[in-house]
């Protein structure tokens, strides 16, 4: 597994618009952490930015598939199905841990309502990250459809996990439970993405998705 992880990171340097993509990753990561600290974990935006920053590596690796040399390479399937996921896994879990620590601190140093709000944010971010992982598994095959479905799923999550929901008092009474559920959801997201990428592997790549990457390279 370690050898595969090293191979995955080696591919990053061949991704389209590498410097720009890594720059975006750093920007979103730093901005997200700053928003979390300044806002005392009161908003989902900061946490979502931090987690999203880790997914740029996925895009860099999958873009390598555009090379004509890769089309006849025995590594083609791994570049689409394996390397992107194992490359982002350490970063996703690491960034989620940073978010958990921030929200745990503010949750245990505030009012009871603050505690519930932080529990809600942690769980919501876990669900959103699960959705994002599944989205990336589909995005480069069915770009438009996956974007629409993801937006609809996010809207449903935002409404369903409200702190004022019918199960909020039970669901958000234990931060440990919310944290555990979030990590489980992330793991399920990776498992689902792993299976989906293999199911759609033989489908053609979305021209729109690749056009976006090409535009990023030329800018």
Coordinates of C-alpha atoms in Angstrom, one line a residue:
X1 CA 0.0 0.0 0.0
X2 CA 2.8 2.4 0.8
X3 CA 4.3 1.8 -2.6
X4 CA 1.0 2.6 -4.2
X5 CA 0.7 5.8 -2.1
X6 CA 4.1 6.9 -3.3
X7 CA 3.2 6.2 -6.9
X8 CA 0.0 8.2 -6.5
X9 CA 1.9 11.3 -5.1
X10 CA 4.4 11.1 -7.9
X11 CA 1.6 11.5 -10.4
X12 CA 0.6 14.9 -8.9
X13 CA 3.5 16.6 -10.6
X14 CA 2.1 15.6 -14.0
X15 CA -1.4 16.9 -13.3
X16 CA -2.9 19.8 -15.3
X17 CA -2.2 23.3 -13.9
X18 CA -0.4 21.7 -10.9
X19 CA 0.8 24.9 -9.3
X20 CA -2.5 26.6 -9.7
X21 CA -4.4 23.6 -8.2
X22 CA -2.1 23.3 -5.3
X23 CA -2.3 27.1 -4.8
X24 CA -6.1 26.8 -4.6
X25 CA -5.7 23.9 -2.1
X26 CA -3.5 26.0 0.2
X27 CA -5.7 29.0 -0.2
X28 CA -8.9 27.1 0.8
X29 CA -7.2 25.3 3.6
X30 CA -5.8 28.5 5.2
X31 CA -8.9 30.5 4.6
X32 CA -11.1 27.7 6.0
X33 CA -9.1 27.4 9.2
X34 CA -9.0 31.2 9.6
X35 CA -12.8 31.4 9.2
X36 CA -13.2 28.6 11.8
X37 CA -11.1 30.3 14.4
X38 CA -12.4 33.8 13.9
X39 CA -16.0 32.6 13.7
X40 CA -15.5 30.2 16.6
X41 CA -16.9 27.3 14.6
X42 CA -20.2 29.1 14.0
X43 CA -20.4 28.4 10.3
X44 CA -20.1 25.4 8.0
X45 CA -18.2 27.4 5.4
X46 CA -14.9 27.4 7.1
X47 CA -14.9 23.7 7.8
X48 CA -16.1 22.8 4.3
X49 CA -13.3 24.9 2.8
X50 CA -10.7 23.1 4.9
X51 CA -12.0 19.7 3.8
X52 CA -12.4 20.7 0.2
X53 CA -8.8 21.8 0.0
X54 CA -7.7 18.1 0.3
X55 CA -9.7 17.1 -2.8
X56 CA -7.6 19.1 -5.3
X57 CA -5.0 16.3 -5.2
X58 CA -7.8 14.0 -6.5
X59 CA -8.3 16.3 -9.5
X60 CA -4.6 16.6 -10.2
X61 CA -4.2 12.8 -10.4
X62 CA -7.3 12.2 -12.5
X63 CA -6.2 14.8 -15.0
X64 CA -3.2 12.8 -15.8
X65 CA -5.5 10.4 -17.7
X66 CA -5.7 13.0 -20.4
X67 CA -2.2 12.2 -21.6
X68 CA -2.1 10.0 -24.7
X69 CA 0.6 7.9 -23.2
X70 CA -1.8 6.9 -20.4
X71 CA -4.4 5.5 -22.8
X72 CA -2.3 2.5 -23.5
X73 CA -0.7 2.3 -20.1
X74 CA -1.4 -0.6 -17.7
X75 CA -1.7 2.0 -15.0
X76 CA -4.7 3.7 -16.7
X77 CA -7.3 2.0 -14.4
X78 CA -5.3 2.7 -11.3
X79 CA -5.0 6.4 -12.2
X80 CA -8.8 6.6 -12.5
X81 CA -9.9 4.3 -9.7
X82 CA -7.2 3.8 -7.1
X83 CA -4.5 6.5 -7.0
X84 CA -6.8 9.5 -6.5
X85 CA -8.6 7.9 -3.5
X86 CA -5.5 6.6 -1.7
X87 CA -3.7 10.0 -2.3
X88 CA -6.5 12.1 -0.7
X89 CA -7.4 9.7 2.1
X90 CA -4.6 10.9 4.6
X91 CA -5.4 14.5 3.8
X92 CA -9.2 14.1 4.2
X93 CA -8.9 12.3 7.5
X94 CA -6.2 14.8 8.7
X95 CA -8.3 17.9 7.7
X96 CA -11.4 16.4 9.3
X97 CA -9.4 15.9 12.5
X98 CA -8.4 19.5 12.5
X99 CA -12.0 20.5 12.1
X100 CA -13.1 18.2 14.9
X101 CA -10.5 19.6 17.3
X102 CA -11.6 23.2 16.6
X103 CA -15.3 22.5 17.0
X104 CA -14.7 20.3 20.1
X105 CA -12.9 23.2 21.7
X106 CA -15.5 25.7 21.1
X107 CA -18.3 23.3 21.9
X108 CA -16.9 22.4 25.3
X109 CA -16.1 26.1 26.2
X110 CA -19.5 27.6 25.5
X111 CA -23.2 27.3 26.4
X112 CA -25.3 24.2 25.9
X113 CA -26.6 25.6 22.7
X114 CA -23.1 26.2 21.5
X115 CA -22.3 22.6 22.3
X116 CA -25.2 21.4 20.2
X117 CA -24.3 23.7 17.3
X118 CA -20.8 22.3 17.2
X119 CA -22.1 18.8 17.3
X120 CA -24.4 19.6 14.4
X121 CA -21.6 21.1 12.4
X122 CA -19.3 18.2 12.9
X123 CA -22.0 15.7 11.8
X124 CA -23.1 17.8 8.9
X125 CA -19.5 18.1 7.6
X126 CA -19.1 14.3 7.9
X127 CA -22.2 13.9 5.7
X128 CA -21.2 16.5 3.2
X129 CA -17.7 15.0 2.9
X130 CA -19.3 11.6 2.2
X131 CA -21.4 13.2 -0.6
X132 CA -18.3 15.0 -2.0
X133 CA -16.4 11.8 -2.2
X134 CA -19.2 10.1 -4.1
X135 CA -19.5 13.2 -6.3
X136 CA -15.9 13.0 -7.3
X137 CA -16.3 9.3 -8.3
X138 CA -19.0 10.3 -10.8
X139 CA -17.9 13.8 -11.7
X140 CA -15.4 13.1 -14.5
X141 CA -17.8 10.7 -16.2
X142 CA -21.1 12.5 -15.8
X143 CA -20.1 16.0 -15.0
X144 CA -23.5 17.9 -15.3
X145 CA -25.6 15.1 -13.8
X146 CA -23.3 14.6 -10.8
X147 CA -23.2 18.4 -10.1
X148 CA -27.0 18.6 -10.1
X149 CA -27.4 15.6 -7.9
X150 CA -24.7 16.8 -5.4
X151 CA -26.4 20.2 -5.1
X152 CA -29.7 18.6 -4.4
X153 CA -28.1 16.2 -1.8
X154 CA -26.4 19.1 -0.1
X155 CA -29.6 21.0 0.2
X156 CA -31.4 18.0 1.7
X157 CA -28.6 17.5 4.2
X158 CA -28.6 21.2 5.3
X159 CA -32.3 20.9 6.0
X160 CA -32.4 17.5 7.5
X161 CA -29.6 17.9 10.0
X162 CA -30.9 21.2 11.4
X163 CA -30.3 21.8 15.1
X164 CA -34.0 22.5 15.3
X165 CA -35.0 19.2 13.8
X166 CA -37.1 16.6 15.6
X167 CA -34.1 14.4 16.6
X168 CA -31.7 17.3 17.5
X169 CA -31.8 16.9 21.3
X170 CA -30.9 13.2 21.0
X171 CA -28.6 13.4 18.1
X172 CA -26.5 16.4 19.3
X173 CA -26.3 15.5 23.0
X174 CA -23.0 13.7 22.5
X175 CA -20.1 15.1 20.6
X176 CA -18.3 11.8 20.8
X177 CA -21.1 10.1 19.0
X178 CA -21.3 12.9 16.3
X179 CA -17.5 12.6 15.7
X180 CA -17.6 8.8 15.5
X181 CA -20.5 8.9 13.0
X182 CA -18.7 11.5 10.9
X183 CA -15.6 9.3 10.5
X184 CA -17.8 6.3 9.7
X185 CA -19.6 8.4 7.0
X186 CA -16.2 9.5 5.5
X187 CA -15.1 5.9 5.4
X188 CA -18.3 4.8 3.8
X189 CA -17.8 7.7 1.3
X190 CA -14.4 6.3 0.3
X191 CA -15.8 2.8 0.0
X192 CA -18.7 4.0 -2.2
X193 CA -16.3 6.0 -4.3
X194 CA -14.0 3.0 -4.7
X195 CA -16.8 0.9 -6.0
X196 CA -18.4 3.6 -8.2
X197 CA -15.1 4.4 -10.0
X198 CA -14.8 0.7 -10.9
X199 CA -18.4 0.5 -12.1
X200 CA -18.1 3.5 -14.4
X201 CA -14.4 3.0 -15.4
X202 CA -15.2 2.0 -19.0
X203 CA -17.5 5.0 -19.6
X204 CA -16.0 7.9 -21.5
X205 CA -14.6 10.8 -19.6
X206 CA -16.8 13.9 -19.6
X207 CA -15.6 16.4 -22.2
X208 CA -16.9 19.3 -20.1
X209 CA -15.0 18.1 -17.0
X210 CA -11.7 17.9 -19.0
X211 CA -12.4 21.2 -20.7
X212 CA -12.5 22.8 -17.3
X213 CA -9.1 21.3 -16.4
X214 CA -7.6 22.4 -19.7
X215 CA -8.9 26.0 -19.1
X216 CA -7.3 25.9 -15.7
X217 CA -4.0 24.9 -17.3
X218 CA -4.1 27.6 -19.9
X219 CA -5.0 30.4 -17.5

